[in-house]
Short mmCIF file of C-alpha atoms in Angstrom, two decimals:
data_model
loop_
_atom_site.label_atom_id
_atom_site.label_comp_id
_atom_site.label_asym_id
_atom_site.label_seq_id
_atom_site.Cartn_x
_atom_site.Cartn_y
_atom_site.Cartn_z
CA MET A 82 -1.94 -8.88 -22.13
CA LEU A 83 -2.75 -10.59 -19.19
CA SER A 84 -2.39 -8.48 -16.28
CA TYR A 85 0.12 -9.13 -13.14
CA ILE A 86 -1.41 -9.22 -9.99
CA ALA A 87 0.98 -8.90 -6.96
CA ALA A 88 0.76 -9.41 -3.49
CA PHE A 89 4.24 -8.09 -1.37
CA ALA A 90 2.94 -9.04 2.35
CA SER A 91 4.77 -9.18 5.37
CA VAL A 92 5.20 -13.15 6.31
CA ALA A 93 5.86 -12.27 10.20
CA GLY A 94 2.64 -10.34 10.84
CA MET A 95 -0.26 -11.32 7.50
CA ILE A 96 -3.04 -8.19 8.41
CA ALA A 97 -5.94 -10.42 8.81
CA THR A 98 -8.58 -7.58 7.52
CA ARG A 99 -7.94 -5.98 4.34
CA GLY A 100 -7.12 -2.23 4.43
CA ALA A 101 -7.93 0.38 1.99
CA GLU A 102 -6.65 0.19 -1.88
CA LEU A 103 -4.03 3.26 -3.08
CA GLN A 104 -3.74 3.45 -6.70
CA VAL A 105 -0.39 4.24 -8.12
CA THR A 106 0.38 4.35 -12.00
CA VAL A 107 3.70 3.84 -12.64
CA GLY A 108 5.18 5.48 -16.67
CA GLY A 109 3.21 5.91 -19.34
CA PRO A 110 4.19 7.06 -22.77
CA GLY A 111 6.91 9.09 -22.36
CA ILE A 112 6.46 9.57 -18.81
CA LEU A 113 9.42 9.39 -16.02
CA GLU A 114 7.74 9.20 -12.71
CA PHE A 115 5.04 7.59 -9.99
CA ASN A 116 1.49 9.00 -9.94
CA PRO A 117 1.09 10.12 -7.31
CA GLN A 118 4.86 10.59 -6.02
CA SER A 119 3.74 9.15 -2.44
CA VAL A 120 0.93 7.79 -0.41
CA THR A 121 0.04 7.77 3.16
CA ALA A 122 -1.52 4.69 4.12
CA ASN A 123 -1.99 2.74 7.18
CA PRO A 124 -1.15 -1.14 8.09
CA GLY A 125 -3.11 -3.23 6.05
CA ASP A 126 -3.59 -0.68 3.23
CA ILE A 127 -2.67 -2.30 0.10
CA VAL A 128 -1.00 -0.15 -2.76
CA THR A 129 -1.63 -1.16 -6.37
CA PHE A 130 1.12 -0.15 -8.83
CA SER A 131 -0.42 0.02 -12.16
CA PHE A 132 2.37 -0.61 -15.03
CA HIS A 133 1.73 1.53 -18.19
CA GLN A 134 3.82 1.71 -21.60
CA GLU A 135 7.92 1.26 -21.36
CA ASN A 136 9.27 -0.87 -18.90
CA HIS A 137 9.55 0.00 -15.34
CA THR A 138 10.15 -1.81 -11.72
CA VAL A 139 8.82 -0.69 -8.58
CA THR A 140 11.56 -1.79 -6.37
CA GLN A 141 12.06 -0.70 -2.39
CA SER A 142 15.05 1.16 -1.53
CA THR A 143 16.58 3.40 1.46
CA PHE A 144 16.47 6.63 1.64
CA GLN A 145 20.13 7.13 1.86
CA ASN A 146 20.78 5.36 -1.01
CA PRO A 147 17.38 6.32 -3.24
CA CYS A 148 18.77 4.75 -6.44
CA GLN A 149 20.14 0.85 -4.93
CA ALA A 150 17.78 -2.12 -4.01
CA LEU A 151 17.24 -3.00 -0.24
CA ASP A 152 18.65 -6.23 0.24
CA GLY A 153 15.50 -8.40 1.08
CA GLY A 154 13.69 -5.52 0.02
CA PHE A 155 10.33 -6.09 -2.88
CA ASP A 156 11.20 -6.05 -6.56
CA SER A 157 8.40 -6.38 -9.13
CA GLY A 158 11.14 -6.47 -11.45
CA PHE A 159 11.24 -5.55 -15.19
CA VAL A 160 7.22 -4.93 -16.81
CA PRO A 161 7.52 -3.84 -20.07
CA VAL A 162 4.48 -2.19 -21.72
CA ALA A 163 4.18 -1.78 -25.37
CA ASP A 164 3.51 1.43 -26.88
CA ASN A 165 0.59 0.23 -28.39
CA ASP A 166 -0.63 -1.87 -25.26
CA ALA A 167 -4.35 0.09 -24.44
CA GLY A 168 -4.65 -2.34 -20.77
CA PRO A 169 -5.74 -3.59 -18.87
CA PHE A 170 -2.47 -3.64 -17.59
CA PRO A 171 -0.35 -5.44 -15.16
CA ALA A 172 -0.23 -4.35 -11.58
CA ALA A 173 1.52 -5.37 -8.61
CA GLN A 174 -0.11 -4.72 -5.39
CA PHE A 175 2.17 -3.74 -1.89
CA THR A 176 0.44 -4.76 1.14
CA VAL A 177 1.27 -2.09 4.34
CA ALA A 178 2.72 -3.82 7.04
CA ASP A 179 3.48 -0.60 9.69
CA THR A 180 3.45 2.98 9.35
CA ASN A 181 7.35 3.73 8.81
CA PRO A 182 8.41 4.96 5.28
CA VAL A 183 9.08 2.15 2.32
CA TRP A 184 11.25 4.20 0.44
CA VAL A 185 10.98 3.02 -3.78
CA PHE A 186 12.69 3.90 -7.03
CA CYS A 187 12.30 1.88 -10.77
CA ARG A 188 15.68 0.92 -11.37
CA GLN A 189 15.35 0.87 -14.69
CA THR A 190 18.62 2.67 -16.74
CA GLY A 191 18.62 6.27 -15.53
CA HIS A 192 14.76 6.55 -14.31
CA CYS A 193 15.40 7.20 -10.71
CA GLU A 194 18.31 9.46 -11.54
CA GLN A 195 15.70 11.69 -13.06
CA GLY A 196 13.93 12.04 -10.53
CA MET A 197 11.66 8.63 -11.05
CA VAL A 198 10.90 7.83 -7.09
CA PHE A 199 8.23 6.68 -5.13
CA ALA A 200 7.53 6.79 -1.46
CA ILE A 201 4.31 5.45 1.30
CA ASN A 202 4.91 7.45 4.72
CA PRO A 203 7.63 9.54 3.79
CA GLY A 204 6.60 12.45 5.77
CA ASP A 205 7.96 15.62 5.03
CA GLN A 206 11.11 13.62 3.80
CA PHE A 207 9.87 13.10 -0.23
CA SER A 208 11.37 15.68 -2.29
CA ALA A 209 14.88 15.42 0.23
CA PHE A 210 14.74 11.66 -1.19
CA GLN A 211 14.06 12.78 -4.40
CA ALA A 212 16.54 15.31 -4.38
CA ALA A 213 19.21 12.33 -3.36
CA ALA A 214 17.89 10.54 -6.25
CA MET A 215 18.40 13.08 -9.04
CA GLY A 216 21.82 14.30 -7.40
CA LEU A 217 23.19 10.34 -7.98
CA ASN A 218 25.50 9.40 -10.23
CA SER A 219 23.92 6.23 -13.04
CA ILE A 220 26.73 3.85 -11.76
CA ASN A 221 25.06 3.40 -7.78
CA SER A 222 21.80 2.41 -10.02
CA SER A 223 21.95 -1.25 -8.86
CA SER A 224 20.72 -2.55 -12.06
CA THR A 225 19.43 -2.19 -15.55
CA SER A 226 17.15 -3.79 -18.03
CA ASN A 227 19.76 -6.19 -19.84
CA SER A 228 20.89 -7.64 -15.84
CA ASN A 229 17.15 -6.92 -14.21
CA SER A 230 17.30 -9.90 -12.20
CA SER A 231 20.32 -10.27 -10.50
CA ASP A 232 19.18 -7.72 -8.20
CA VAL A 233 16.01 -9.86 -7.04
CA ALA A 234 18.61 -12.73 -6.16
CA SER A 235 20.25 -10.82 -4.11
CA SER A 236 17.70 -9.03 -2.50
CA THR A 237 16.11 -12.48 -1.52
CA ALA A 238 19.28 -14.19 -0.96
CA ALA A 239 19.73 -11.51 1.54
CA ALA A 240 16.18 -11.87 3.09
CA SER A 241 17.02 -15.92 3.33
CA GLN A 242 19.84 -15.79 5.23
CA SER A 243 18.23 -13.27 7.77
CA SER A 244 16.78 -14.08 11.19
CA ALA A 245 13.51 -13.41 9.53
CA ALA A 246 10.99 -15.73 8.09
CA ALA A 247 11.92 -16.56 4.77
CA SER A 248 10.43 -14.92 1.73
CA VAL A 249 6.84 -15.94 0.36
CA VAL A 250 7.35 -15.66 -3.44
CA THR A 251 4.27 -16.15 -5.81
CA VAL A 252 4.75 -14.95 -9.60
CA THR A 253 2.55 -16.27 -12.77
CA ALA A 254 3.42 -15.66 -15.50
CA THR A 255 2.01 -15.92 -18.96
CA VAL A 256 3.37 -15.96 -22.07
CA THR A 257 1.86 -16.59 -26.01
CA ALA A 258 2.95 -17.94 -29.04
CA PRO A 259 1.83 -17.67 -32.44
CA ALA A 260 0.44 -20.76 -33.93
CA SER A 261 3.68 -20.42 -36.32
CA SER A 262 6.35 -20.77 -33.58
CA SER A 263 7.75 -23.95 -33.27
CA SER A 264 8.13 -26.43 -30.51
CA ALA A 265 11.06 -24.82 -29.39
CA SER A 266 9.87 -21.31 -28.55
CA SER A 267 6.57 -22.51 -27.58
CA ALA A 268 5.95 -21.09 -24.63
CA SER A 269 6.69 -17.06 -25.94
CA SER A 270 6.35 -15.04 -28.74
CA ALA A 271 9.04 -12.71 -30.67
CA PRO A 272 8.42 -9.19 -30.55
CA SER A 273 7.57 -8.88 -33.86
CA SER A 274 4.27 -7.26 -35.22
CA SER A 275 2.66 -10.40 -36.19
CA ALA A 276 3.38 -11.09 -33.03
CA GLN A 277 1.79 -8.83 -31.51
CA ALA A 278 -1.25 -9.11 -33.95
CA SER A 279 -1.38 -12.28 -32.59
CA PRO A 280 -5.36 -13.32 -31.02
CA PRO A 281 -5.36 -13.96 -27.20
CA PRO A 282 -4.55 -16.30 -25.33
CA PRO A 283 -6.85 -18.82 -25.09
CA ALA A 284 -8.83 -18.42 -21.32
CA ALA A 285 -8.79 -21.13 -18.47
CA THR A 286 -12.06 -22.76 -18.13
CA SER A 287 -13.56 -24.21 -15.27
CA MET A 288 -12.15 -27.32 -16.22
CA SER A 289 -7.74 -26.09 -16.60
CA ALA A 290 -5.43 -28.33 -13.99
CA ASP A 291 -2.82 -26.55 -11.60
CA HIS A 292 -0.04 -28.99 -11.58
CA GLN A 293 2.34 -28.76 -8.96
CA VAL A 294 6.03 -29.41 -9.29
CA VAL A 295 8.47 -29.03 -6.21
CA VAL A 296 12.13 -28.08 -7.45
CA GLY A 297 14.56 -29.17 -5.32
CA GLY A 298 14.93 -29.89 -1.88
CA PRO A 299 17.76 -31.16 0.57
CA ASN A 300 20.16 -32.71 -1.52
CA LYS A 301 18.37 -32.84 -4.68
CA LEU A 302 18.53 -31.37 -8.03
CA VAL A 303 15.48 -32.39 -9.73
CA PHE A 304 12.29 -31.05 -10.63
CA ASP A 305 9.48 -33.59 -9.36
CA PRO A 306 7.85 -34.51 -11.20
CA ALA A 307 10.04 -34.02 -14.34
CA ASN A 308 8.07 -34.34 -17.67
CA ILE A 309 4.01 -33.59 -17.65
CA THR A 310 1.64 -33.29 -19.66
CA ALA A 311 -1.21 -29.89 -19.79
CA ASN A 312 -3.85 -29.02 -21.43
CA ILE A 313 -4.41 -25.05 -22.85
CA GLY A 314 -5.53 -23.28 -19.92
CA ASP A 315 -4.05 -25.07 -17.45
CA THR A 316 -2.00 -23.79 -15.20
CA ILE A 317 1.94 -25.22 -13.00
CA THR A 318 2.92 -23.92 -10.04
CA PHE A 319 6.68 -24.52 -9.86
CA GLN A 320 7.30 -24.11 -5.79
CA PHE A 321 10.64 -23.61 -4.97
CA MET A 322 12.20 -25.95 -2.05
CA GLN A 323 15.74 -26.04 -0.43
CA LYS A 324 18.87 -24.31 -1.49
CA ASN A 325 18.48 -21.45 -4.52
CA HIS A 326 17.64 -22.64 -8.23
CA THR A 327 15.08 -21.09 -11.02
CA ALA A 328 12.58 -22.31 -13.39
CA THR A 329 13.77 -21.27 -16.46
CA GLN A 330 12.57 -21.57 -20.07
CA SER A 331 15.17 -23.01 -22.39
CA SER A 332 14.68 -25.26 -26.47
CA PHE A 333 15.15 -28.58 -26.91
CA ALA A 334 18.63 -27.71 -28.79
CA ASP A 335 20.05 -25.52 -25.88
CA PRO A 336 18.83 -27.18 -23.01
CA CYS A 337 21.06 -25.57 -20.59
CA VAL A 338 20.30 -21.90 -21.82
CA SER A 339 17.80 -19.36 -21.48
CA LEU A 340 15.14 -18.90 -24.36
CA SER A 341 15.86 -15.44 -24.39
CA GLU A 342 19.62 -15.50 -24.79
CA SER A 343 19.36 -18.65 -27.17
CA SER A 344 16.98 -17.31 -29.84
CA THR A 345 17.87 -16.07 -33.07
CA ASN A 346 15.08 -13.86 -33.34
CA GLY A 347 14.31 -12.50 -30.12
CA GLU A 348 11.43 -15.30 -28.42
CA ILE A 349 11.16 -14.50 -24.65
CA GLY A 350 11.05 -17.08 -22.34
CA PHE A 351 9.96 -17.01 -18.23
CA ASP A 352 12.27 -17.09 -15.91
CA SER A 353 11.13 -17.08 -12.23
CA GLY A 354 14.52 -15.57 -11.48
CA PHE A 355 16.44 -17.13 -8.54
CA MET A 356 14.62 -18.55 -5.07
CA PRO A 357 16.44 -18.88 -2.39
CA VAL A 358 15.20 -20.72 0.33
CA SER A 359 16.83 -21.80 3.83
CA ASP A 360 17.86 -25.44 4.85
CA ASN A 361 14.99 -23.98 8.03
CA ALA A 362 12.14 -22.47 6.08
CA THR A 363 8.98 -23.67 6.50
CA SER A 364 7.21 -21.30 3.50
CA PHE A 365 8.29 -21.13 0.22
CA PRO A 366 8.54 -19.78 -2.89
CA THR A 367 6.15 -20.58 -5.52
CA PHE A 368 6.07 -19.54 -9.60
CA THR A 369 3.14 -19.88 -11.80
CA ILE A 370 2.92 -20.57 -15.82
CA GLN A 371 0.14 -20.66 -17.75
CA ILE A 372 -0.40 -22.99 -20.71
CA ASN A 373 -1.61 -21.42 -23.46
CA ASP A 374 -0.42 -24.01 -26.99
CA THR A 375 -0.28 -27.75 -26.20
CA SER A 376 3.71 -27.52 -27.63
CA PRO A 377 6.76 -28.76 -25.79
CA ILE A 378 8.31 -26.48 -23.06
CA TRP A 379 11.17 -27.00 -21.81
CA ALA A 380 12.62 -25.55 -18.64
CA PHE A 381 15.79 -26.08 -16.42
CA CYS A 382 17.99 -24.62 -13.28
CA ARG A 383 19.96 -21.90 -14.03
CA GLN A 384 22.31 -22.36 -10.79
CA THR A 385 26.06 -23.21 -11.19
CA ASN A 386 27.36 -22.57 -8.31
CA PRO A 387 29.56 -24.81 -6.87
CA THR A 388 28.09 -26.72 -10.09
CA SER A 389 25.75 -26.54 -12.80
CA HIS A 390 22.36 -27.84 -11.47
CA CYS A 391 21.14 -28.07 -15.43
CA GLY A 392 24.48 -30.01 -16.03
CA ALA A 393 23.36 -32.58 -13.34
CA GLY A 394 19.91 -33.10 -14.90
CA MET A 395 17.98 -31.03 -13.53
CA VAL A 396 15.42 -30.04 -15.84
CA PHE A 397 11.75 -29.88 -17.17
CA SER A 398 9.47 -30.45 -19.79
CA VAL A 399 5.48 -29.94 -20.57
CA ASN A 400 4.35 -31.71 -23.48
CA ALA A 401 7.15 -34.05 -24.83
CA VAL A 402 6.60 -35.74 -27.50
CA GLU A 403 7.71 -39.16 -25.60
CA GLY A 404 6.98 -41.43 -28.90
CA GLY A 405 9.60 -39.31 -31.52
CA PRO A 406 13.21 -37.77 -30.72
CA ASN A 407 12.58 -34.82 -28.93
CA ASN A 408 11.31 -36.63 -25.82
CA PHE A 409 12.06 -35.51 -22.31
CA ALA A 410 14.67 -38.44 -21.58
CA ALA A 411 16.71 -37.25 -25.33
CA PHE A 412 16.46 -33.68 -23.77
CA GLN A 413 17.93 -34.29 -19.70
CA ALA A 414 21.04 -36.33 -21.91
CA THR A 415 21.55 -33.11 -23.85
CA ALA A 416 22.20 -31.38 -20.94
CA ILE A 417 24.02 -34.05 -18.98
CA GLN A 418 26.63 -34.72 -22.17
CA LEU A 419 26.97 -30.45 -22.27
CA ASN A 420 27.19 -30.52 -18.57
CA GLY A 421 25.79 -26.75 -18.92
CA THR A 422 29.06 -25.85 -20.34
CA ASN A 423 27.16 -24.08 -22.92
CA SER A 424 24.90 -21.96 -20.65
CA THR A 425 25.96 -18.28 -20.41
CA THR A 426 23.39 -17.61 -17.64
CA SER A 427 25.71 -16.66 -14.27
CA VAL A 428 25.10 -17.88 -11.25
CA SER A 429 23.25 -17.76 -7.88
CA SER A 430 24.76 -19.25 -4.79
CA ASP A 431 23.65 -22.29 -3.04
CA ASN A 432 23.60 -20.71 -0.10
CA GLY A 433 22.03 -17.67 -1.60
CA SER A 434 24.47 -15.34 -2.14
CA SER A 435 24.27 -13.57 -5.19
CA GLY A 436 26.47 -13.23 -8.90
CA PRO A 437 25.41 -11.71 -12.41
CA GLN A 438 21.94 -13.01 -13.31
CA VAL A 439 20.71 -14.07 -16.97
CA ASP A 440 19.56 -11.02 -19.31
CA TYR A 441 16.00 -9.84 -19.75
CA ALA A 442 14.94 -8.64 -22.87
CA ARG A 443 13.53 -5.30 -22.52
CA SER A 444 10.56 -5.79 -24.47
CA VAL A 445 7.99 -9.03 -24.94
CA VAL A 446 4.66 -9.21 -26.14
CA ALA A 447 4.15 -12.40 -23.67
CA ALA A 448 1.75 -11.16 -20.59
CA ILE A 449 3.21 -12.08 -17.11
CA THR A 450 1.53 -11.72 -14.35
CA VAL A 451 3.43 -11.19 -11.33
CA VAL A 452 1.97 -11.82 -7.64
CA LEU A 453 5.29 -11.42 -5.02
CA SER A 454 4.59 -11.38 -0.76
CA PHE A 455 8.07 -9.94 0.21
CA VAL A 456 8.89 -9.92 4.13
CA ILE A 457 9.46 -6.11 4.39
CA VAL A 458 13.22 -5.70 6.68
#
């Protein structure tokens, strides 16, 4: 598995020098804890969270509500790690901005309530923080693995509406398909034993290219460019502009439905999650995927408020076979014809407010690398 590489940093005051790096293990076989459970850090220090077995998150909360995501706080998203994964393990890095306490929990259902919490600079308050978490009812947990993007959307939405600078989020997701995968699922793999035995993806070479794709913008519901050709090892970086969009993998047959939802055999598609960007933003979040197969990849924006962006033609493709029936124009025409009506995803409003989000599968054979920089509010 390729590892996540994540960085959460304050846009308002970037640390000029790199501090100490503090290692924290998240989970493990039969383990529901952060190890260590708290650290003392100085501004500029980096806390590296290494995700081990099962499916966990690193999500900022508050002392008063240990098991509820903080609006505008950082969130790694769910990071599934297979039981037979021997590493290297995915990791997320948090850059400490000041000496104030930072409270963290795992938002997998029931994990926080079993004491799976963490703190940076808690002083003598960690025991009270953990006790409060273990005394909460599970309904206070803000998310489960089946709705794990809602908190990300709500927290980033709040950040975009706050007086703080806009969040800067960089996410890198690498997904691998078995050689037998169809074109509709070329960028994902089913969580089957055969998929788990698939060889690792080819490494990017010095000749690999990064393709820049602009998502949205003032009064724009487009990916620009909307159709590209990429080679194995290339990366595609989606840069999210104004309003609130996603880059979500789908299939040719169901343009406006995430691949994770439409697949009949458990395939997992990439999804950036909602990326709210205010009209006056000067920093723009990005999401990067790496190409491991030259089969076509189909994607769309799953925003549906006030209308379906996918239904308006906001779709994207990689390596579409333009000489055949499954070309980009046909894909976009299908999306417009359906007007997003087959989409079972829900919405996060254009102004940054959030609603229920698309479900994420708990297990994934694909390797996903995530780099996140968040404003801590």
